[in-house]
Each structure stands twice: as C-alpha cells, then as structure tokens.
Amino acid sequence: KKPLNHGKTYSILKVKNKEKVSADAVIYLNKWSLDHIEASIKTLEKEVVKGGLDLPEFKAWGEAEFDLGIYFENNVLEVDGFVFGENVELSSGMSQLTGLNMKRTRSKTPMKVVANVDVNLGTHAKVNFDPLLRCVLAPNTKLKVIVDQQVDFYQILGDVNIRSGDIAYLS
C-alpha cells in the first residue's frame, strides 16, 4: 500500500502480472451484514489495461485508462468517472437491444447497474452495430454514457464522427 492522495491509502494491483491499477475500498457492515461498499479504481499514470466488457447488450474490447468511483448498496452498483480507450472494438446489434431479448438474456442475479461515465475514444475505435452500421470513428470521440438498469434507461450523448465504414438502410 502506498499513500497517494490526501492521506488515502491505495493498493497497487497487477492485472495478469502486467498492467497495474491503484484501488481502494471501504466495506461498511451493519450488524455483520453488508451495508454498502465505496471504492475507487484507476490506472497508474501512463499505464493502460487491456481487456473488455462482455454484457448481453454490448461488448467492448481494447486498451483503457480509467478513473472510476464505485458504490454498491442494495444490489445496485453505481459507477461514475472517466474512461479513455485506444484500439477499441465496440459491438452490439438490434437483436441485443430489443426489450424482448434483453428480458430473456438477463441474469437471474438481481443486481442493477447505474452508470454515468465520460468516455474518450482515441485512435482505432471500431463500431459494429448489426445490421445497420459498421464503421471506424474519428480520433478523440467524446461521449457520455448513462445507464440506469433500475428503470431500463440507456443513453449515449455526444457527437460521433465516422471516419469510414458502411451504413445499411432500407429503400
């Protein structure tokens, strides 16, 4: 453990014995039962983590720098902060985003996610949104991703400039 900011103690963790992140967490108990968890996790300066996120709604893979705050209480996971992605591949499809399919593929775990994350995509960001769009985004695309699974709310805000790709359409 190394003190980094304002006397807070962070642990330095290795991911697959390569990439390093700093993290801290406080677990609050109420009569030996979990009350809530407060945590933060961020990449070290000039370090990236290779990996991805694989959810029923979408998949994302690439290299990332991030600084995220995490709060967990009553089976609700709240995440806020920022992510910078490089060499990223994002994929989803119409079938993954339809209400019927989302209800069918949801896990039986009652955990819900609430997220408010600023995303900056560097170079080589590819998007595949079957069957409508396959493209490469312009460098330095900035987005805000807002998710509230408690009320099935998903929103992506920002300007998306497409560098190249294919857009399918119906006559």
XYZ file of N, CA and C in Angstrom:
513
model
N 0.844 -1.187 0.000
C 0.000 0.000 0.000
C 0.879 1.236 0.000
N 0.463 2.217 -0.814
C 1.186 3.478 -0.892
C 0.205 4.630 -0.715
N 0.514 5.606 0.117
C -0.373 6.777 0.188
C -0.215 7.617 -1.071
N -1.342 7.921 -1.752
C -1.285 8.694 -2.986
C -1.913 10.074 -2.832
N -3.175 10.135 -2.476
C -3.892 11.409 -2.434
C -4.454 11.683 -1.048
N -4.175 12.847 -0.538
C -4.787 13.347 0.692
C -4.752 12.331 1.834
N -3.680 11.614 1.959
C -3.538 10.664 3.044
C -4.301 9.375 2.857
N -5.044 9.240 1.757
C -5.750 7.994 1.477
C -4.750 6.929 1.086
N -4.987 5.704 1.478
C -4.085 4.616 1.146
C -4.682 3.801 0.017
N -3.913 3.643 -1.060
C -4.333 2.874 -2.216
C -3.466 1.636 -2.327
N -4.048 0.563 -2.794
C -3.290 -0.645 -3.078
C -2.978 -0.664 -4.567
N -1.783 -1.098 -4.907
C -1.398 -1.257 -6.299
C -1.629 -2.717 -6.660
N -2.476 -2.955 -7.658
C -2.833 -4.310 -8.062
C -2.312 -4.576 -9.460
N -1.898 -5.816 -9.719
C -1.465 -6.204 -11.059
C -2.572 -7.001 -11.728
N -2.766 -6.729 -13.022
C -3.736 -7.467 -13.823
C -2.938 -8.390 -14.729
N -3.106 -9.688 -14.559
C -2.369 -10.696 -15.342
C -0.860 -10.463 -15.274
N -0.363 -10.053 -14.128
C 1.064 -9.816 -13.881
C 1.686 -8.794 -14.820
N 0.879 -7.944 -15.459
C 1.409 -6.936 -16.369
C 0.931 -5.555 -15.973
N -0.300 -5.243 -16.350
C -0.843 -3.923 -16.123
C -1.070 -3.688 -14.634
N -0.914 -2.437 -14.216
C -1.099 -2.096 -12.812
C -2.203 -1.063 -12.669
N -2.993 -1.209 -11.621
C -4.025 -0.237 -11.271
C -3.922 0.060 -9.779
N -4.410 1.221 -9.380
C -4.494 1.515 -7.955
C -5.957 1.441 -7.548
N -6.202 0.927 -6.380
C -7.580 0.745 -5.925
C -7.665 0.934 -4.422
N -8.811 1.371 -3.983
C -9.101 1.394 -2.558
C -10.573 1.076 -2.378
N -10.918 0.512 -1.257
C -12.313 0.164 -0.971
C -12.551 0.208 0.529
N -13.748 0.617 0.884
C -14.190 0.586 2.268
C -15.501 -0.187 2.287
N -15.559 -1.207 3.120
C -16.752 -2.040 3.242
C -17.429 -1.697 4.565
N -18.689 -1.317 4.495
C -19.447 -0.939 5.687
C -20.395 -2.078 6.057
N -20.363 -2.458 7.324
C -21.227 -3.524 7.823
C -22.246 -2.951 8.789
N -23.416 -3.573 8.852
C -24.444 -3.232 9.814
C -24.835 -4.524 10.506
N -24.377 -4.700 11.729
C -24.627 -5.932 12.492
C -24.147 -7.152 11.723
N -22.930 -7.096 11.198
C -22.275 -8.170 10.452
C -22.938 -8.495 9.111
N -23.829 -7.630 8.664
C -24.388 -7.766 7.321
C -23.857 -6.618 6.467
N -23.687 -6.889 5.189
C -23.180 -5.861 4.291
C -24.164 -4.706 4.199
N -23.686 -3.505 4.486
C -24.498 -2.310 4.327
C -24.224 -1.703 2.955
N -22.963 -1.317 2.703
C -22.585 -0.821 1.390
C -21.070 -0.845 1.232
N -20.632 -0.663 -0.021
C -19.206 -0.631 -0.348
C -18.934 0.642 -1.136
N -17.864 1.344 -0.754
C -17.390 2.504 -1.501
C -15.994 2.164 -1.996
N -15.737 2.367 -3.289
C -14.437 2.001 -3.841
C -14.054 2.933 -4.974
N -12.784 2.914 -5.295
C -12.305 3.609 -6.492
C -11.193 2.764 -7.097
N -11.090 2.850 -8.418
C -10.058 2.110 -9.129
C -9.612 2.969 -10.305
N -8.291 3.039 -10.488
C -7.783 3.831 -11.597
C -6.457 3.256 -12.069
N -6.179 3.524 -13.331
C -4.899 3.087 -13.876
C -3.818 4.036 -13.368
N -2.615 3.527 -13.298
C -1.492 4.367 -12.923
C -1.151 5.286 -14.083
N -0.442 6.351 -13.807
C -0.077 7.302 -14.850
C 0.725 6.604 -15.943
N 0.326 6.842 -17.185
C 0.959 6.272 -18.379
C 0.877 4.743 -18.425
N -0.112 4.154 -17.787
C -0.350 2.707 -17.833
C -1.703 2.474 -18.504
N -1.829 1.412 -19.259
C -3.111 1.014 -19.843
C -3.414 -0.419 -19.424
N -4.675 -0.738 -19.418
C -5.125 -2.094 -19.108
C -5.801 -2.639 -20.354
N -5.386 -3.810 -20.783
C -6.017 -4.469 -21.924
C -7.120 -5.368 -21.396
N -8.277 -5.295 -22.025
C -9.369 -6.132 -21.576
C -10.675 -5.684 -22.180
N -11.767 -6.135 -21.592
C -13.051 -5.791 -22.169
C -14.205 -5.997 -21.236
N -15.348 -5.697 -21.762
C -16.608 -5.818 -21.055
C -17.543 -6.592 -21.968
N -18.132 -7.664 -21.466
C -18.993 -8.526 -22.268
C -20.348 -8.634 -21.579
N -21.295 -7.818 -22.029
C -22.645 -7.799 -21.473
C -23.632 -8.272 -22.539
N -24.841 -8.672 -22.158
C -25.813 -9.082 -23.172
C -26.127 -7.963 -24.168
N -26.095 -6.693 -23.719
C -26.446 -5.566 -24.568
C -25.320 -5.168 -25.518
N -24.065 -5.273 -25.078
C -22.945 -4.873 -25.927
C -21.641 -5.479 -25.423
N -20.643 -5.411 -26.299
C -19.308 -5.896 -25.968
C -18.314 -4.800 -26.315
N -17.270 -4.650 -25.499
C -16.216 -3.668 -25.749
C -14.878 -4.293 -25.379
N -13.901 -4.163 -26.290
C -12.561 -4.696 -26.057
C -11.541 -3.671 -26.496
N -10.419 -3.601 -25.791
C -9.360 -2.679 -26.189
C -8.406 -2.380 -25.047
N -7.735 -1.252 -25.172
C -6.800 -0.783 -24.151
C -7.432 0.435 -23.492
N -7.361 0.524 -22.162
C -8.055 1.607 -21.475
C -7.233 2.195 -20.345
N -7.418 3.496 -20.164
C -7.012 4.202 -18.957
C -8.312 4.636 -18.314
N -8.400 4.600 -16.975
C -9.660 4.941 -16.329
C -9.440 5.442 -14.914
N -10.450 6.133 -14.419
C -10.528 6.579 -13.030
C -12.003 6.498 -12.664
N -12.376 5.469 -11.922
C -13.782 5.188 -11.643
C -14.071 5.155 -10.152
N -15.197 5.732 -9.776
C -15.728 5.605 -8.432
C -16.826 4.568 -8.451
N -16.882 3.747 -7.413
C -17.838 2.647 -7.369
C -18.558 2.667 -6.026
N -19.864 2.475 -6.064
C -20.672 2.427 -4.848
C -21.660 1.277 -5.009
N -21.736 0.383 -4.030
C -22.636 -0.769 -4.100
C -23.488 -0.825 -2.848
N -24.812 -0.827 -3.036
C -25.746 -0.937 -1.910
C -27.071 -1.475 -2.421
N -27.684 -2.371 -1.673
C -28.992 -2.936 -2.016
C -29.038 -3.480 -3.446
N -28.019 -4.231 -3.828
C -27.921 -4.848 -5.151
C -27.929 -3.842 -6.301
N -27.496 -2.618 -6.035
C -27.337 -1.600 -7.071
C -25.872 -1.201 -7.102
N -25.248 -1.350 -8.275
C -23.847 -0.976 -8.481
C -23.817 0.342 -9.235
N -23.297 1.394 -8.584
C -23.187 2.706 -9.206
C -21.741 2.940 -9.609
N -21.534 3.399 -10.841
C -20.190 3.655 -11.362
C -20.183 5.047 -11.987
N -19.173 5.847 -11.630
C -19.003 7.126 -12.300
C -17.518 7.397 -12.483
N -17.198 8.305 -13.399
C -15.808 8.633 -13.659
C -15.544 8.757 -15.137
N -14.309 8.424 -15.545
C -13.982 8.527 -16.968
C -13.157 7.337 -17.432
N -13.257 7.091 -18.746
C -12.502 6.018 -19.403
C -11.943 6.585 -20.697
N -10.664 6.329 -20.950
C -10.053 6.651 -22.237
C -9.698 5.335 -22.898
N -10.231 5.102 -24.104
C -9.996 3.835 -24.799
C -9.206 4.024 -26.069
N -8.278 3.127 -26.311
C -7.433 3.136 -27.504
C -7.524 1.749 -28.132
N -7.544 1.681 -29.476
C -7.653 0.396 -30.176
C -8.874 -0.391 -29.688
N -10.012 0.267 -29.690
C -11.232 -0.273 -29.106
C -12.143 -0.844 -30.189
N -12.784 -1.974 -29.885
C -13.820 -2.546 -30.733
C -15.094 -2.642 -29.914
N -16.137 -1.958 -30.387
C -17.443 -1.973 -29.736
C -18.413 -2.706 -30.639
N -19.210 -3.592 -30.074
C -20.192 -4.290 -30.902
C -21.491 -4.485 -30.139
N -22.560 -4.389 -30.893
C -23.899 -4.630 -30.392
C -24.763 -4.897 -31.613
N -26.019 -5.085 -31.389
C -26.901 -5.324 -32.513
C -28.335 -5.028 -32.145
N -29.154 -4.910 -33.163
C -30.564 -4.634 -32.923
C -31.193 -5.710 -32.047
N -30.823 -6.967 -32.277
C -31.444 -8.053 -31.505
C -31.038 -7.991 -30.036
N -29.808 -7.505 -29.731
C -29.388 -7.407 -28.340
C -30.095 -6.275 -27.603
N -30.556 -5.260 -28.331
C -31.151 -4.099 -27.695
C -32.665 -4.100 -27.667
N -33.312 -5.095 -28.244
C -34.767 -5.147 -28.194
C -35.206 -5.543 -26.795
N -36.302 -4.993 -26.350
C -36.795 -5.253 -24.999
C -37.036 -6.726 -24.723
N -37.580 -7.447 -25.695
C -37.875 -8.862 -25.506
C -36.603 -9.659 -25.276
N -35.579 -9.425 -26.085
C -34.330 -10.164 -25.955
C -33.601 -9.803 -24.663
N -33.638 -8.528 -24.256
C -32.956 -8.118 -23.034
C -33.570 -8.811 -21.824
N -34.888 -8.931 -21.796
C -35.531 -9.605 -20.664
C -35.172 -11.089 -20.642
N -35.048 -11.699 -21.817
C -34.740 -13.115 -21.906
C -33.296 -13.408 -21.490
N -32.356 -12.495 -21.818
C -30.948 -12.769 -21.550
C -30.471 -12.235 -20.204
N -31.304 -11.530 -19.498
C -30.899 -11.004 -18.194
C -30.566 -12.149 -17.256
N -29.535 -11.911 -16.455
C -29.161 -12.942 -15.486
C -30.183 -12.973 -14.361
N -30.187 -14.051 -13.635
C -31.117 -14.204 -12.534
C -30.665 -13.409 -11.314
N -29.451 -12.861 -11.348
C -28.947 -12.037 -10.264
C -29.695 -10.715 -10.261
N -30.188 -10.295 -9.100
C -30.991 -9.075 -9.071
C -30.157 -7.783 -9.096
N -28.851 -7.861 -9.320
C -28.029 -6.655 -9.316
C -28.343 -5.772 -10.525
N -28.467 -4.484 -10.277
C -28.711 -3.491 -11.321
C -27.510 -2.545 -11.369
N -27.243 -1.992 -12.548
C -26.124 -1.069 -12.739
C -26.663 0.318 -13.025
N -26.069 1.305 -12.368
C -26.332 2.710 -12.634
C -24.975 3.325 -12.945
N -24.816 3.890 -14.147
C -23.516 4.408 -14.556
C -23.648 5.789 -15.175
N -22.645 6.612 -14.909
C -22.519 7.929 -15.511
C -21.031 8.098 -15.797
N -20.612 7.748 -17.002
C -19.189 7.667 -17.322
C -18.884 8.499 -18.569
N -17.851 9.323 -18.465
C -17.341 10.057 -19.620
C -16.365 9.147 -20.351
N -16.551 9.007 -21.659
C -15.719 8.117 -22.462
C -15.046 8.935 -23.558
N -13.742 8.776 -23.677
C -12.993 9.411 -24.757
C -12.324 8.288 -25.537
N -12.633 8.193 -26.829
C -12.063 7.146 -27.661
C -10.937 7.739 -28.499
N -9.751 7.175 -28.379
C -8.593 7.641 -29.136
C -8.637 7.128 -30.558
N -7.505 6.736 -31.065
C -7.434 6.243 -32.439
C -7.876 4.785 -32.504
N -8.269 4.376 -33.688
C -8.642 2.988 -33.980
C -9.841 2.510 -33.163
N -10.902 3.303 -33.114
C -12.138 2.883 -32.451
C -13.098 2.362 -33.514
N -13.399 1.065 -33.451
C -14.290 0.428 -34.425
C -15.631 0.134 -33.765
N -16.706 0.341 -34.525
C -18.056 0.085 -34.031
C -18.751 -0.847 -35.002
N -19.414 -1.866 -34.469
C -20.202 -2.799 -35.271
C -21.584 -2.887 -34.629
N -22.570 -2.262 -35.267
C -23.945 -2.277 -34.777
C -24.791 -2.991 -35.821
N -24.824 -4.327 -35.704
C -25.507 -5.174 -36.691
C -27.007 -4.938 -36.705
N -27.639 -4.913 -37.817
C -27.135 -4.965 -39.185
C -26.988 -3.580 -39.806
N -27.097 -2.515 -39.000
C -27.173 -1.165 -39.564
C -25.836 -0.490 -39.838
N -24.858 -0.671 -38.985
C -23.667 0.167 -39.058
C -22.408 -0.621 -38.736
N -21.391 -0.397 -39.553
C -20.042 -0.907 -39.283
C -19.105 0.225 -39.669
N -18.314 0.734 -38.694
C -17.530 1.921 -39.012
C -16.303 2.062 -38.110
N -15.459 3.009 -38.503
C -14.326 3.447 -37.694
C -14.614 4.893 -37.316
N -14.507 5.213 -36.025
C -14.803 6.561 -35.560
C -13.586 7.460 -35.706
N -13.844 8.753 -35.829
C -12.764 9.734 -35.876
C -12.045 9.746 -34.525
N -10.735 9.994 -34.521
C -9.986 10.049 -33.255
C -10.558 11.105 -32.306
N -10.390 10.840 -31.030
C -10.812 11.736 -29.945
C -12.315 11.970 -29.895
N -13.083 10.935 -30.157
C -14.535 10.989 -29.999
C -14.857 10.991 -28.514
N -15.667 11.966 -28.088
C -16.025 12.093 -26.667
C -17.510 11.800 -26.487
N -17.800 10.922 -25.542
C -19.174 10.505 -25.274
C -19.441 10.520 -23.780
N -20.695 10.611 -23.417
C -21.129 10.402 -22.038
C -22.087 9.231 -22.076
N -21.800 8.210 -21.290
C -22.629 7.009 -21.235
C -23.398 7.022 -19.917
N -24.721 6.985 -20.033
C -25.590 6.991 -18.851
C -26.459 5.747 -18.911
N -26.414 4.966 -17.844
C -27.193 3.726 -17.764
C -27.887 3.689 -16.413
N -29.157 3.336 -16.408
C -29.874 3.077 -15.163
C -30.751 1.858 -15.384
N -30.218 0.691 -15.041
C -30.952 -0.552 -15.267
C -32.142 -0.698 -14.337
N -32.235 0.121 -13.307
C -33.396 0.067 -12.420
C -34.667 0.456 -13.161
N -34.512 1.333 -14.169
C -35.665 1.784 -14.950
C -35.473 1.520 -16.436
N -34.520 0.629 -16.798
C -34.203 0.281 -18.195
C -33.926 1.524 -19.040
N -33.037 2.391 -18.544
C -32.666 3.621 -19.244
C -31.225 3.515 -19.722
N -31.013 3.708 -21.038
C -29.684 3.666 -21.639
C -29.542 4.896 -22.523
N -28.459 5.669 -22.345
C -28.284 6.866 -23.143
C -26.802 7.087 -23.443
N -26.503 7.463 -24.685
C -25.159 7.842 -25.086
C -25.266 9.246 -25.668
N -24.538 10.189 -25.075
C -24.575 11.581 -25.506
C -23.231 11.961 -26.120
N -23.251 12.745 -27.176
C -22.021 13.224 -27.777
C -22.118 13.226 -29.285
N -21.126 13.815 -29.910
C -21.040 13.834 -31.360
C -20.168 12.684 -31.816
N -20.690 11.887 -32.738
C -19.941 10.750 -33.254
C -19.625 11.029 -34.719
N -18.359 11.240 -35.006
C -17.917 11.457 -36.379
C -17.353 10.155 -36.920
N -17.888 9.740 -38.057
C -17.471 8.483 -38.666
C -16.384 8.773 -39.694
N -15.264 8.090 -39.547
C -14.158 8.265 -40.495
C -14.390 7.426 -41.747
N -14.778 6.176 -41.569
C -15.053 5.296 -42.711
C -15.983 4.188 -42.240
N -16.626 3.515 -43.195
C -17.485 2.400 -42.828
C -18.639 2.218 -43.776
N -19.587 1.389 -43.337
C -20.764 1.066 -44.141
C -22.008 1.303 -43.306
N -23.001 1.954 -43.925
C -24.301 2.151 -43.289
C -25.340 1.459 -44.159
N -26.057 0.510 -43.577
C -27.116 -0.192 -44.306
C -28.424 0.564 -44.111
N -29.262 0.570 -45.116
C -30.552 1.230 -44.998
C -31.573 0.511 -45.865
N -32.829 0.764 -45.570
C -33.917 0.188 -46.350
C -34.384 1.233 -47.347
N -34.793 0.806 -48.524
C -35.214 1.756 -49.572
C -36.454 2.506 -49.096
